[in-house]
Coordinates of C-alpha atoms in Angstrom, one line a residue:
X1 CA -22.1 55.3 19.9
X2 CA -20.6 56.0 23.0
X3 CA -16.7 54.9 23.6
X4 CA -14.0 55.5 25.6
X5 CA -10.9 56.5 23.4
X6 CA -7.6 55.0 24.1
X7 CA -4.3 57.1 24.5
X8 CA -1.1 55.6 24.2
X9 CA 1.8 56.6 26.9
X10 CA 3.3 59.4 24.7
X11 CA 0.2 60.6 23.4
X12 CA -0.7 61.5 27.3
X13 CA 2.8 62.7 27.7
X14 CA 1.8 65.1 24.9
X15 CA -0.9 66.3 27.2
X16 CA 1.4 67.9 29.9
X17 CA 1.9 70.5 27.6
X18 CA -1.6 71.4 26.3
X19 CA -3.9 74.2 28.5
X20 CA -7.7 74.3 29.2
X21 CA -8.8 77.6 30.2
X22 CA -11.6 78.1 33.1
X23 CA -13.7 80.7 33.3
X24 CA -15.7 82.2 36.3
X25 CA -19.1 83.4 35.8
X26 CA -20.3 84.8 38.9
X27 CA -24.3 84.2 38.2
X28 CA -23.2 82.1 35.1
X29 CA -25.3 79.7 33.6
X30 CA -23.6 78.4 31.0
X31 CA -21.1 75.7 30.0
X32 CA -20.0 74.6 27.1
X33 CA -17.6 71.8 25.5
X34 CA -15.4 72.6 23.2
X35 CA -12.1 71.9 21.3
X36 CA -10.8 69.6 19.2
X37 CA -7.9 66.7 19.0
X38 CA -5.5 66.5 16.2
X39 CA -3.0 63.8 15.6
X40 CA 0.0 62.9 13.2
X41 CA 1.0 59.9 13.8
X42 CA 4.6 59.0 15.4
X43 CA 4.8 62.9 16.3
X44 CA 2.5 64.4 18.3
X45 CA -1.5 64.0 20.0
X46 CA -2.9 67.1 20.8
X47 CA -5.9 67.2 22.7
X48 CA -7.5 70.9 23.4
X49 CA -11.2 69.5 24.8
X50 CA -12.4 71.0 28.1
X51 CA -15.4 72.9 29.1
X52 CA -15.8 76.6 28.3
X53 CA -17.2 78.2 31.9
X54 CA -15.3 75.1 33.7
X55 CA -16.2 77.0 37.0
X56 CA -19.3 78.6 37.3
X57 CA -21.1 79.6 40.3
X58 CA -24.9 79.4 39.5
X59 CA -27.8 80.3 42.1
X60 CA -30.3 77.4 43.6
X61 CA -33.3 76.7 40.7
X62 CA -31.4 78.5 37.8
X63 CA -31.5 76.6 34.7
X64 CA -28.2 75.6 33.4
X65 CA -27.3 75.5 30.1
X66 CA -24.5 72.9 28.6
X67 CA -24.3 73.6 25.2
X68 CA -21.9 70.8 22.5
X69 CA -19.9 73.4 20.9
X70 CA -16.4 71.4 20.1
X71 CA -14.9 70.4 16.4
X72 CA -15.3 66.6 16.7
X73 CA -18.2 65.7 14.0
X74 CA -20.3 62.3 15.8
X75 CA -18.2 62.7 19.3
X76 CA -20.9 62.7 22.2
X77 CA -20.4 64.2 25.7
X78 CA -21.4 63.3 28.5
X79 CA -21.9 66.1 31.3
X80 CA -21.9 63.6 35.1
X81 CA -21.7 65.1 38.2
X82 CA -19.0 62.7 40.0
X83 CA -17.0 63.4 43.2
X84 CA -13.9 65.4 44.2
X85 CA -11.3 62.4 44.0
X86 CA -12.7 61.2 40.4
X87 CA -11.4 64.1 38.2
X88 CA -8.5 63.2 37.3
X89 CA -5.6 65.3 38.5
X90 CA -2.3 63.6 37.0
X91 CA -1.4 62.2 33.6
X92 CA -1.3 58.5 35.1
X93 CA -4.8 59.0 36.2
X94 CA -6.1 60.5 32.8
X95 CA -7.9 58.6 30.4
X96 CA -9.1 56.0 33.7
X97 CA -13.1 55.8 33.4
X98 CA -13.7 56.2 37.2
X99 CA -17.2 54.7 38.9
X100 CA -19.8 56.7 38.6
X101 CA -18.8 57.8 35.5
X102 CA -19.3 53.9 34.5
X103 CA -22.1 54.0 35.7
X104 CA -23.2 56.7 34.1
X105 CA -22.8 55.5 30.8
X106 CA -24.4 52.3 32.1
X107 CA -27.0 53.9 32.9
X108 CA -27.4 55.8 29.5
X109 CA -26.9 52.7 27.2
X110 CA -29.4 50.1 28.9
X111 CA -29.1 47.7 26.2
X112 CA -25.4 47.9 26.4
X113 CA -24.5 47.9 22.9
X114 CA -23.7 51.9 22.2
X115 CA -26.7 52.2 20.0
X116 CA -29.7 53.9 20.0
X117 CA -31.9 54.1 21.8
X118 CA -29.9 56.5 24.3
X119 CA -31.3 57.2 27.7
X120 CA -30.7 61.2 27.5
X121 CA -31.0 62.2 31.0
X122 CA -30.0 59.9 34.3
X123 CA -31.1 61.6 38.1
X124 CA -30.1 59.3 40.6
X125 CA -31.5 62.7 42.8
X126 CA -34.0 65.1 42.5
X127 CA -35.0 66.0 38.9
X128 CA -32.1 68.4 37.5
X129 CA -28.8 68.5 38.8
X130 CA -28.3 68.3 42.5
X131 CA -26.0 65.1 43.5
X132 CA -23.3 62.8 42.3
X133 CA -24.5 60.7 39.6
X134 CA -26.2 63.2 38.0
X135 CA -25.9 62.8 34.2
X136 CA -26.5 64.2 30.7
X137 CA -25.6 63.2 26.9
X138 CA -25.1 65.6 24.0
X139 CA -24.6 65.0 20.2
X140 CA -23.2 67.5 18.3
X141 CA -24.5 70.9 19.0
X142 CA -27.2 70.2 21.2
X143 CA -28.2 72.1 24.3
X144 CA -29.6 71.1 27.3
X145 CA -30.8 73.5 30.4
X146 CA -31.5 71.3 33.2
X147 CA -32.3 72.9 36.6
X148 CA -29.6 73.0 39.1
X149 CA -31.8 71.7 42.4
X150 CA -28.5 71.2 44.7
X151 CA -29.1 73.1 47.8
X152 CA -27.3 76.3 48.1
X153 CA -23.8 76.0 49.4
X154 CA -23.7 72.8 47.7
X155 CA -20.0 72.0 45.4
X156 CA -20.8 69.9 42.6
X157 CA -17.6 68.5 40.4
X158 CA -18.7 67.4 36.8
X159 CA -16.3 65.7 34.1
X160 CA -17.4 64.3 30.5
X161 CA -17.8 60.2 31.2
X162 CA -16.1 59.6 27.9
X163 CA -12.9 62.9 27.6
X164 CA -12.1 62.8 31.8
X165 CA -9.8 65.6 31.2
X166 CA -12.7 68.2 30.5
X167 CA -14.0 68.7 34.2
X168 CA -15.3 71.7 36.5
X169 CA -16.8 73.2 38.9
X170 CA -20.7 74.3 40.3
X171 CA -20.6 76.6 42.5
X172 CA -24.5 76.6 43.9
X173 CA -25.7 79.9 45.6
X174 CA -29.1 81.4 46.5

């Protein structure tokens, strides 16, 4: 089911203490959904969801391997190319769905009911990863390998349309 979880204000404050790692892989071709969410009522929420390999250099024409490998059974991730300004940078922005994310989620769920069948791939430009709005659903343990079709010199920003704290950057090289 595609859904947006809501995070109470105090839980969001707790997120400020969570750090996520970003890896740079020259010529790298893998980004992996990792992490977990733990919750103790009236005590704490900890969200360590991230795109591991969150900053990558990928050659134009190369395949990018995107893997769902977190600890949340049944929780999908939606790898979506967005505008840089649509990536949350503050606690106030966290949990607010971006316009591109809303459009992508609607395109993945054409019936609007949160039930299968889902459109697994949304291409706004050429097939592959090349422009804002390109989006891919990953369910438990799924691996997809779309081709990066953006021109060399392009910088693409990505986010999980459901968990917008998961974000990263693709630097497209020649």
